[in-house]
Amino acid sequence: MNKITSTSNAKVKRLVNLKKKRRARDEEKVFLVEGIRMFREAPKEILNEVYVSESFYKKERSVADDLLASFEVLSDTVFDYVSDTRTPQGILCVAKQMEYTLDTVEGGDKPHIVVLDRLQDPGNLGTIFRTAEGAGVTGIIMDRECVDIYNPKTIRSTMGSIYRMPFCYAANLADAISFLKERGIRTYAAHLEGARDYDEEDYCRPCAFLIGNEGNGLTKEIADLADNYIKIPMKGQVESLNAAIAASVLMFEAARQRRTMSDRIVY
Amino acid sequence: MNKITSTSNAKVKRLVNLKKKRRARDEEKVFLVEGIRMFREAPKEILNEVYVSESFYKKERSVADDLLASFEVLSDTVFDYVSDTRTPQGILCVAKQMEYTLDTVEGGDKPHIVVLDRLQDPGNLGTIFRTAEGAGVTGIIMDRECVDIYNPKTIRSTMGSIYRMPFCYAANLADAISFLKERGIRTYAAHLEGARDYDEEDYCRPCAFLIGNEGNGLTKEIADLADNYIKIPMKGQVESLNAAIAASVLMFEAARQRRTMSDRIVY
């Protein structure tokens, strides 16, 4: 068995670059996925390269030989060095970045879209992807100042939804919102000045939720473009919710309406 | 101005211990709160001690002299050393731990309770406290294996809700659940085997939501005690939601029902 044992190996340096730098990922149009589950769920056509740790190779040899047409082995020390987790599972892949257009993200006949304005927390972004898939969101649009969806921590928090949730980075978020509005998609901004509570609107129609930055909410320019301001009514002294939580409450309200409007007794 | 300039100062060592060790916090029955906002929102009667950085003292001298009956100054280096954040704001307090009983947590005539079973992520726990206050939750019950609510990262993520949300650690979670049931509070377990969707139950009545561990969900023993299993219906290939997200969807569904049952058109 050949294995890479030095952290100064050129392949290792490249993997570390892909882990750490958005620019490196974007230049090669790839990203890293780590762990058995993320490996198993990956569409095979996007997997460019697979790396396993020596321990993984020894323990899971049959799995490895079976599953992987070709892979390289890294010594455990080198694997730990390239891994983004504290207790690496021993398998890491270089995958092709997704390529969606605004049209794909729009989502056909029942659009249910999330628009993210300068979201900064990698874990929040991943959690929004995961929750969005569960809530039946058809696509996610982000501006260029959002944290990188291909950040390893974000990828991990998506729990595999990265493979299935259409998304795109808009060069200009205002233009993307106009695009949605021209197609009859109603845009709702979660906003402290919302006149109506979020559950008073009808989300069975095509809809898009605009979600702002963790610290400062939506940019005024973006909030101004929304068809409606909605508010999540708050008890106690809470002024706002975490961005991922606010997005989740809205996405699942839309999901609830879309289910219950057809065949349910509504409490 | 006297200031502490050495990290080997006994007071500094104690602060670091209080930052890092649950046992140290529990022995003294105190916790640390950091930052201007967390300081301002703290009920004055729980603030035992206040420490400020030298820069904070110089810049905010009037504020400091005004607000603080007594405080100690730490050199900036020492302050950075005791701080739990990367960019410390320069103010840190030692506060008394809260003391609630199960009776306080039960929440009077309209109980809306969250029960957490072995929750492990400090950020998730803090976010649940913040969201719970916003959703009008009356109290939170945790088992002893849950992460410490007084963990500095958790305190930070509560965004001040730690001061206002009644909670307790139950020596025995099963006993605590029996206590709730005896008082006519219906217990709902978010569970993959839920027969009914979460929005088909009536949460205008006294209710408690049982939320499990991030990786494994509820312990079987605890899930078995629930009056009802409910499920959050999921699209795509998503098997479960992040614990804080699942809790938030349920808490805000209860809040929505409690608002809309009285005076609203329900879609």
Coordinates of C-alpha atoms in Angstrom, one line a residue:
Chain A
M1 CA 0.0 0.0 0.0
N2 CA 1.3 3.4 -1.0
K3 CA 0.5 6.1 1.5
I4 CA 1.3 9.8 1.9
T5 CA 3.2 10.4 5.1
S6 CA 4.3 14.0 4.9
T7 CA 2.3 17.1 5.5
S8 CA 4.6 18.9 3.0
N9 CA 3.4 16.7 0.2
A10 CA 1.9 18.8 -2.6
K11 CA -1.4 17.0 -2.5
V12 CA -1.7 17.5 1.2
K13 CA -1.0 21.2 0.9
R14 CA -3.7 21.5 -1.8
L15 CA -6.2 19.7 0.5
V16 CA -5.4 22.1 3.3
N17 CA -5.9 25.0 1.0
L18 CA -9.2 23.7 -0.1
K19 CA -10.2 23.3 3.5
K20 CA -9.2 26.8 4.5
K21 CA -9.7 29.1 1.5
R22 CA -12.8 30.0 -0.3
R23 CA -10.7 31.3 -3.2
A24 CA -8.9 28.0 -3.6
R25 CA -12.2 26.1 -3.7
D26 CA -13.7 28.6 -6.2
E27 CA -10.7 28.5 -8.5
E28 CA -10.9 24.7 -8.8
K29 CA -14.7 24.7 -8.5
V30 CA -14.6 22.0 -5.9
F31 CA -15.2 21.5 -2.2
L32 CA -14.3 18.9 0.5
V33 CA -16.8 16.5 2.1
E34 CA -15.8 14.5 5.1
G35 CA -17.2 11.4 6.9
I36 CA -18.8 8.2 5.9
R37 CA -22.3 9.5 5.7
M38 CA -21.4 12.5 3.6
F39 CA -19.4 10.2 1.3
R40 CA -22.3 7.7 1.0
E41 CA -24.9 10.4 0.3
A42 CA -22.8 12.2 -2.4
P43 CA -24.0 11.8 -6.0
K44 CA -21.2 9.6 -7.5
E45 CA -20.8 11.9 -10.5
I46 CA -19.6 14.8 -8.3
L47 CA -16.9 12.8 -6.5
N48 CA -13.5 13.7 -8.1
E49 CA -11.1 12.2 -5.6
V50 CA -11.3 10.1 -2.4
Y51 CA -8.7 10.1 0.5
V52 CA -8.8 7.6 3.4
S53 CA -6.7 7.4 6.5
E54 CA -4.5 4.4 7.1
S55 CA -6.7 3.2 10.0
F56 CA -9.8 3.6 7.9
Y57 CA -8.2 1.6 5.1
K58 CA -7.2 -1.2 7.4
K59 CA -10.5 -1.5 9.2
E60 CA -12.8 -0.9 6.3
R61 CA -10.8 -2.4 3.6
S62 CA -13.6 -4.4 2.1
V63 CA -15.8 -1.3 2.1
A64 CA -13.1 0.7 0.7
D65 CA -12.1 -1.7 -2.1
D66 CA -15.8 -2.2 -2.8
L67 CA -17.0 1.3 -2.8
L68 CA -14.1 3.2 -4.2
A69 CA -12.9 2.9 -7.7
S70 CA -9.7 4.7 -6.8
F71 CA -8.5 6.4 -3.6
E72 CA -5.4 7.4 -1.9
V73 CA -4.2 6.5 1.6
L74 CA -2.9 9.2 4.0
S75 CA -1.1 8.3 7.2
D76 CA -3.3 8.9 10.3
T77 CA -1.2 11.9 11.2
V78 CA -1.5 13.5 7.8
F79 CA -5.3 12.7 7.7
D80 CA -5.8 14.5 11.0
Y81 CA -3.9 17.4 9.5
V82 CA -6.1 17.8 6.5
S83 CA -9.3 17.0 8.4
D84 CA -11.6 19.7 9.6
T85 CA -13.0 17.7 12.6
R86 CA -11.6 16.8 15.9
T87 CA -12.3 13.1 15.6
P88 CA -12.0 12.4 11.9
Q89 CA -13.8 9.3 10.5
G90 CA -11.0 8.7 8.1
I91 CA -12.6 9.5 4.7
L92 CA -12.5 12.8 2.8
C93 CA -13.5 13.6 -0.8
V94 CA -12.9 16.3 -3.2
A95 CA -16.3 17.0 -4.9
K96 CA -17.4 19.2 -7.8
Q97 CA -19.2 22.4 -6.9
M98 CA -22.9 22.5 -7.8
E99 CA -24.0 24.6 -10.7
Y100 CA -27.5 25.9 -10.5
T101 CA -29.1 28.9 -12.2
L102 CA -31.7 31.3 -10.8
D103 CA -34.2 29.3 -13.0
T104 CA -33.5 26.0 -11.2
V105 CA -33.7 27.7 -7.9
E106 CA -37.1 29.3 -8.7
G107 CA -38.5 25.8 -8.3
G108 CA -41.3 25.1 -10.8
D109 CA -45.0 25.4 -10.0
K110 CA -44.9 25.9 -6.3
P111 CA -41.9 28.1 -5.4
H112 CA -41.0 28.2 -1.7
I113 CA -37.7 30.2 -1.6
V114 CA -35.3 31.5 1.0
V115 CA -33.2 34.5 0.3
L116 CA -30.2 35.1 2.6
D117 CA -28.7 38.6 3.0
R118 CA -25.1 38.6 4.3
L119 CA -25.5 35.6 6.6
Q120 CA -22.2 35.2 8.5
D121 CA -22.3 32.0 10.6
P122 CA -21.2 28.8 8.9
G123 CA -23.2 26.6 11.2
N124 CA -26.4 28.7 10.7
L125 CA -26.1 28.5 7.0
G126 CA -25.7 24.7 7.0
T127 CA -28.6 24.4 9.4
I128 CA -30.8 26.5 7.2
F129 CA -30.0 24.2 4.2
R130 CA -30.9 21.1 6.3
T131 CA -34.1 22.6 7.6
A132 CA -35.1 24.0 4.2
E133 CA -34.9 20.6 2.6
G134 CA -37.1 19.2 5.5
A135 CA -39.6 22.0 5.0
G136 CA -39.9 21.5 1.3
V137 CA -38.1 24.7 0.2
T138 CA -37.5 24.7 -3.5
G139 CA -34.3 26.9 -3.6
I140 CA -32.0 29.2 -1.6
I141 CA -30.6 32.4 -3.0
M142 CA -27.6 34.1 -1.3
D143 CA -25.7 37.3 -1.8
R144 CA -21.9 37.3 -2.3
E145 CA -21.3 38.5 1.2
C146 CA -22.9 35.4 2.7
V147 CA -20.5 32.9 4.3
D148 CA -19.3 30.3 1.8
I149 CA -21.7 27.3 1.5
Y150 CA -18.6 25.2 0.7
N151 CA -17.0 26.1 4.1
P152 CA -16.3 22.6 5.7
K153 CA -18.3 23.5 8.8
T154 CA -21.3 24.6 6.7
I155 CA -21.1 21.4 4.6
R156 CA -21.1 19.3 7.8
S157 CA -24.1 21.2 9.2
T158 CA -26.1 20.6 6.1
M159 CA -26.1 16.9 6.9
G160 CA -26.2 16.0 3.2
S161 CA -28.8 18.6 2.1
I162 CA -26.0 20.4 0.2
Y163 CA -26.4 17.6 -2.4
R164 CA -30.1 18.1 -2.8
M165 CA -31.1 21.7 -2.2
P166 CA -30.8 24.0 -5.2
F167 CA -29.1 27.3 -4.4
C168 CA -27.2 30.1 -6.0
Y169 CA -25.1 33.1 -5.2
A170 CA -26.6 36.2 -6.8
A171 CA -24.1 38.7 -8.1
N172 CA -26.8 41.3 -7.3
L173 CA -29.4 40.3 -4.7
A174 CA -31.7 43.2 -5.6
D175 CA -31.8 41.9 -9.2
A176 CA -32.5 38.4 -8.0
I177 CA -35.4 39.6 -6.0
S178 CA -36.8 41.5 -9.0
F179 CA -36.5 38.2 -10.9
L180 CA -38.6 36.5 -8.3
K181 CA -41.2 39.3 -8.3
E182 CA -41.5 39.3 -12.1
R183 CA -42.4 35.6 -11.8
G184 CA -45.3 36.3 -9.4
I185 CA -43.4 35.1 -6.3
R186 CA -44.4 37.1 -3.3
T187 CA -41.5 38.3 -1.1
Y188 CA -41.7 38.5 2.6
A189 CA -39.2 40.2 4.8
A190 CA -39.0 39.1 8.5
H191 CA -38.8 42.6 10.0
L192 CA -39.4 44.2 13.4
E193 CA -41.7 46.7 11.7
G194 CA -43.9 44.0 10.2
A195 CA -47.5 45.1 10.3
R196 CA -48.9 41.6 10.3
D197 CA -47.9 38.4 12.1
Y198 CA -46.1 35.8 10.0
D199 CA -49.0 33.4 10.3
E200 CA -51.5 35.8 8.9
E201 CA -50.2 35.6 5.3
D202 CA -51.0 32.9 2.8
Y203 CA -47.9 30.9 1.8
C204 CA -49.7 28.4 -0.3
R205 CA -49.0 30.8 -3.1
P206 CA -45.5 31.1 -4.5
C207 CA -43.4 32.8 -1.8
A208 CA -39.9 33.8 -0.8
F209 CA -38.6 34.7 2.7
L210 CA -35.9 37.3 3.0
I211 CA -33.6 36.6 6.0
G212 CA -31.0 39.0 7.2
N213 CA -27.6 39.0 8.8
E214 CA -27.3 37.6 12.4
G215 CA -26.3 40.9 14.0
N216 CA -28.1 43.5 11.9
G217 CA -31.0 41.9 10.1
L218 CA -31.8 42.8 6.5
T219 CA -30.0 45.6 4.7
K220 CA -32.4 48.5 4.3
E221 CA -32.0 48.3 0.5
I222 CA -33.1 44.6 0.5
A223 CA -35.9 45.0 3.0
D224 CA -37.3 47.8 0.9
L225 CA -37.8 45.5 -2.0
A226 CA -40.1 43.1 -0.1
D227 CA -43.8 43.0 -1.0
N228 CA -44.6 42.5 2.7
Y229 CA -43.0 43.0 6.1
I230 CA -44.0 40.2 8.5
K231 CA -43.2 39.9 12.1
I232 CA -42.7 36.9 14.4
P233 CA -44.5 38.1 17.5
M234 CA -42.3 37.8 20.5
K235 CA -43.0 37.5 24.2
G236 CA -40.7 38.6 27.1
Q237 CA -37.8 40.9 26.3
V238 CA -36.7 39.1 23.2
E239 CA -36.1 41.5 20.3
S240 CA -35.2 39.0 17.6
L241 CA -34.5 35.3 17.0
N242 CA -31.3 33.7 15.7
A243 CA -31.4 33.9 11.9
A244 CA -31.6 30.1 11.4
I245 CA -34.4 29.9 14.0
A246 CA -36.4 32.7 12.4
A247 CA -36.0 31.1 8.9
S248 CA -37.1 27.8 10.3
V249 CA -40.3 29.1 11.9
L250 CA -41.2 30.8 8.6
M251 CA -40.3 27.8 6.4
F252 CA -42.3 25.4 8.6
E253 CA -45.3 27.7 8.7
A254 CA -45.3 27.6 4.9
A255 CA -45.0 23.8 5.0
R256 CA -47.8 23.6 7.5
Q257 CA -50.1 25.8 5.4
R258 CA -49.3 23.8 2.3
R259 CA -50.2 20.5 4.0
T260 CA -53.2 21.7 6.0
M261 CA -54.9 23.8 3.4
S262 CA -55.6 20.7 1.4
D263 CA -56.9 18.1 3.8
R264 CA -56.6 18.9 7.5
I265 CA -58.5 20.3 10.4
V266 CA -56.7 23.4 11.5
Y267 CA -56.5 24.2 15.2
Chain B
M1 CA -5.8 53.1 39.5
N2 CA -5.0 49.7 40.9
K3 CA -5.0 47.0 38.3
I4 CA -4.2 43.3 38.2
T5 CA -1.4 42.7 35.7
S6 CA -0.5 39.0 36.3
T7 CA -2.3 35.9 35.0
S8 CA -1.0 34.1 38.1
N9 CA -2.9 36.4 40.4
A10 CA -5.3 34.3 42.6
K11 CA -8.4 36.2 41.5
V12 CA -7.5 35.7 37.8
K13 CA -7.0 32.0 38.4
R14 CA -10.4 31.7 40.0
L15 CA -12.0 33.5 37.1
V16 CA -10.4 31.1 34.6
N17 CA -11.6 28.2 36.7
L18 CA -15.2 29.6 36.7
K19 CA -14.9 30.0 33.0
K20 CA -13.7 26.5 32.3
K21 CA -15.2 24.3 35.0
R22 CA -18.8 23.4 35.8
R23 CA -17.7 22.1 39.2
A24 CA -16.1 25.3 40.1
R25 CA -19.2 27.3 39.1
D26 CA -21.5 24.9 41.0
E27 CA -19.3 24.9 44.2
E28 CA -19.5 28.7 44.4
K29 CA -23.1 28.8 42.9
V30 CA -22.0 31.5 40.5
F31 CA -21.4 32.0 36.8
L32 CA -19.7 34.5 34.5
V33 CA -21.4 37.0 32.3
E34 CA -19.5 39.0 29.7
G35 CA -20.2 42.0 27.6
I36 CA -22.0 45.3 28.0
R37 CA -25.4 44.1 27.0
M38 CA -25.3 41.0 29.3
F39 CA -24.1 43.3 32.1
R40 CA -26.8 45.9 31.5
E41 CA -29.6 43.3 31.4
A42 CA -28.5 41.5 34.5
P43 CA -30.8 41.9 37.6
K44 CA -28.6 44.0 39.9
E45 CA -29.2 41.7 42.9
I46 CA -27.4 38.8 41.2
L47 CA -24.2 40.7 40.4
N48 CA -21.5 39.8 42.9
E49 CA -18.4 41.2 41.3
V50 CA -17.5 43.3 38.2
Y51 CA -14.2 43.3 36.3
V52 CA -13.3 45.7 33.6
S53 CA -10.3 45.8 31.2
E54 CA -8.0 48.8 31.4
S55 CA -9.1 50.0 28.0
F56 CA -12.7 49.7 28.9
Y57 CA -12.0 51.7 32.1
K58 CA -10.3 54.5 30.3
K59 CA -12.8 54.7 27.5
E60 CA -16.0 54.2 29.5
R61 CA -14.8 55.8 32.7
S62 CA -17.9 57.8 33.3
V63 CA -20.1 54.8 32.5
A64 CA -18.0 52.7 34.8
D65 CA -17.9 55.1 37.7
D66 CA -21.6 55.7 37.3
L67 CA -22.9 52.2 36.9
L68 CA -20.6 50.3 39.1
A69 CA -20.5 50.6 42.8
S70 CA -17.3 48.6 42.9
F71 CA -15.2 46.9 40.3
E72 CA -11.7 45.8 39.6
V73 CA -9.5 46.7 36.7
L74 CA -7.5 44.0 34.8
S75 CA -4.8 44.9 32.3
D76 CA -5.9 44.2 28.8
T77 CA -3.7 41.1 28.5
V78 CA -5.1 39.7 31.7
F79 CA -8.7 40.5 30.6
D80 CA -8.1 38.7 27.3
Y81 CA -6.9 35.7 29.3
V82 CA -10.0 35.4 31.4
S83 CA -12.4 36.3 28.6
D84 CA -14.2 33.6 26.7
T85 CA -14.6 35.7 23.5
R86 CA -12.1 36.5 20.7
T87 CA -12.8 40.2 20.9
P88 CA -13.7 41.0 24.5
Q89 CA -15.8 44.0 25.2
G90 CA -13.9 44.6 28.4
I91 CA -16.5 43.9 31.1
L92 CA -17.1 40.6 32.9
C93 CA -19.2 39.9 36.0
V94 CA -19.5 37.1 38.5
A95 CA -23.2 36.5 39.0
K96 CA -25.2 34.4 41.4
Q97 CA -26.8 31.2 39.9
M98 CA -30.5 31.2 39.7
E99 CA -32.6 29.1 42.1
Y100 CA -35.9 27.8 40.8
T101 CA -37.9 24.9 41.9
L102 CA -40.1 22.6 39.7
D103 CA -43.1 24.5 41.0
T104 CA -41.7 27.8 39.5
V105 CA -40.9 26.1 36.2
E106 CA -44.4 24.7 36.0
G107 CA -45.6 28.2 35.1
G108 CA -49.0 28.9 36.6
D109 CA -52.2 28.7 34.8
K110 CA -51.0 28.2 31.2
P111 CA -47.9 25.9 31.4
H112 CA -45.8 25.7 28.1
I113 CA -42.8 23.8 29.1
V114 CA -39.7 22.4 27.3
V115 CA -38.0 19.3 28.7
L116 CA -34.4 18.6 27.4
D117 CA -33.0 15.2 27.5
R118 CA -29.1 15.1 27.4
L119 CA -28.7 18.1 25.1
Q120 CA -25.0 18.4 24.4
D121 CA -24.3 21.5 22.4
P122 CA -23.8 24.7 24.4
G123 CA -24.9 27.0 21.5
N124 CA -28.1 24.9 21.0
L125 CA -29.0 25.2 24.6
G126 CA -28.5 28.9 24.7
T127 CA -30.5 29.3 21.5
I128 CA -33.4 27.2 22.9
F129 CA -33.5 29.5 26.0
R130 CA -33.6 32.6 23.8
T131 CA -36.3 31.2 21.5
A132 CA -38.3 29.8 24.4
E133 CA -38.6 33.3 25.9
G134 CA -39.7 34.7 22.6
A135 CA -42.3 31.9 22.2
G136 CA -43.7 32.4 25.7
V137 CA -42.4 29.2 27.2
T138 CA -43.0 29.2 30.9
G139 CA -40.1 27.0 32.0
I140 CA -37.4 24.6 30.9
I141 CA -36.5 21.4 32.6
M142 CA -33.2 19.6 31.9
D143 CA -31.6 16.4 33.1
R144 CA -28.2 16.3 34.7
E145 CA -26.5 15.1 31.6
C146 CA -27.4 18.2 29.6
V147 CA -24.6 20.6 28.9
D148 CA -24.3 23.2 31.7
I149 CA -26.6 26.2 31.2
Y150 CA -23.8 28.3 32.9
N151 CA -21.2 27.4 30.2
P152 CA -20.0 30.8 29.0
K153 CA -20.9 30.0 25.3
T154 CA -24.4 29.0 26.4
I155 CA -24.9 32.1 28.5
R156 CA -23.8 34.2 25.5
S157 CA -26.2 32.4 23.1
T158 CA -29.2 33.1 25.5
M159 CA -28.8 36.8 24.7
G160 CA -30.0 37.6 28.2
S161 CA -32.9 35.1 28.4
I162 CA -30.9 33.3 31.1
Y163 CA -32.0 36.1 33.4
R164 CA -35.7 35.7 32.7
M165 CA -36.5 32.1 31.7
P166 CA -37.2 29.8 34.7
F167 CA -35.4 26.5 34.5
C168 CA -34.2 23.6 36.6
Y169 CA -32.0 20.6 36.4
A170 CA -34.0 17.5 37.5
A171 CA -32.2 14.9 39.6
N172 CA -34.4 12.4 37.8
L173 CA -36.1 13.4 34.6
A174 CA -38.7 10.6 34.7
D175 CA -39.8 11.9 38.1
A176 CA -40.0 15.5 36.7
I177 CA -42.2 14.3 33.9
S178 CA -44.5 12.4 36.3
F179 CA -44.7 15.7 38.3
L180 CA -45.9 17.5 35.1
K181 CA -48.4 14.8 34.2
E182 CA -49.9 14.7 37.7
R183 CA -50.6 18.4 37.3
G184 CA -52.5 17.8 34.0
I185 CA -49.8 18.9 31.7
R186 CA -49.8 16.9 28.5
T187 CA -46.4 15.7 27.4
Y188 CA -45.4 15.5 23.7
A189 CA -42.3 13.7 22.4
A190 CA -40.9 14.8 19.1
H191 CA -40.4 11.3 17.6
L192 CA -39.9 9.7 14.2
E193 CA -42.7 7.2 15.1
G194 CA -45.2 10.0 15.8
A195 CA -48.6 9.0 14.6
R196 CA -49.9 12.5 14.2
D197 CA -48.2 15.7 12.8
Y198 CA -47.2 18.2 15.4
D199 CA -49.7 20.7 14.2
E200 CA -52.7 18.4 14.7
E201 CA -52.5 18.6 18.5
D202 CA -54.0 21.3 20.7
Y203 CA -51.3 23.2 22.6
C204 CA -53.7 25.8 24.0
R205 CA -54.0 23.4 26.9
P206 CA -51.1 23.0 29.3
C207 CA -48.3 21.3 27.4
A208 CA -44.7 20.1 27.6
F209 CA -42.4 19.2 24.7
L210 CA -39.7 16.6 25.3
I211 CA -36.6 17.2 23.1
G212 CA -33.8 14.7 22.8
N213 CA -30.1 14.7 22.3
E214 CA -28.6 16.0 19.0
G215 CA -27.2 12.7 17.8
N216 CA -29.6 10.2 19.2
G217 CA -32.9 11.8 20.0
L218 CA -34.8 11.0 23.2
T219 CA -33.8 8.2 25.5
K220 CA -36.3 5.3 25.1
E221 CA -37.1 5.5 28.8
I222 CA -38.0 9.2 28.5
A223 CA -39.9 8.9 25.2
D224 CA -42.0 6.0 26.7
L225 CA -43.3 8.5 29.4
A226 CA -44.8 10.9 26.8
D227 CA -48.6 11.1 26.5
N228 CA -48.2 11.5 22.7
Y229 CA -45.7 11.0 20.0
I230 CA -45.7 13.8 17.5
K231 CA -43.8 14.1 14.3
I232 CA -42.6 17.1 12.3
P233 CA -43.3 15.9 8.7
M234 CA -40.2 16.1 6.6
K235 CA -39.7 16.5 2.8
G236 CA -36.7 15.3 0.9
Q237 CA -34.3 12.9 2.5
V238 CA -34.1 14.7 5.8
E239 CA -34.5 12.3 8.8
S240 CA -34.4 14.8 11.6
L241 CA -33.9 18.4 12.5
N242 CA -31.3 20.0 14.7
A243 CA -32.6 19.9 18.3
A244 CA -32.8 23.7 18.6
I245 CA -34.7 23.9 15.3
A246 CA -37.1 21.1 16.2
A247 CA -37.8 22.7 19.6
S248 CA -38.4 26.1 18.0
V249 CA -40.9 24.8 15.4
L250 CA -42.9 23.2 18.3
M251 CA -42.6 26.2 20.6
F252 CA -43.8 28.6 18.0
E253 CA -46.6 26.3 16.9
A254 CA -47.9 26.4 20.5
A255 CA -47.4 30.2 20.5
R256 CA -49.3 30.5 17.2
Q257 CA -52.2 28.4 18.5
R258 CA -52.4 30.3 21.7
R259 CA -52.6 33.6 19.8
T260 CA -54.8 32.5 16.9
M261 CA -57.3 30.5 18.9
S262 CA -58.6 33.6 20.5
D263 CA -58.9 36.3 17.9
R264 CA -57.5 35.5 14.5
I265 CA -58.4 34.2 11.1
V266 CA -56.5 31.0 10.6
Y267 CA -55.3 30.0 7.2

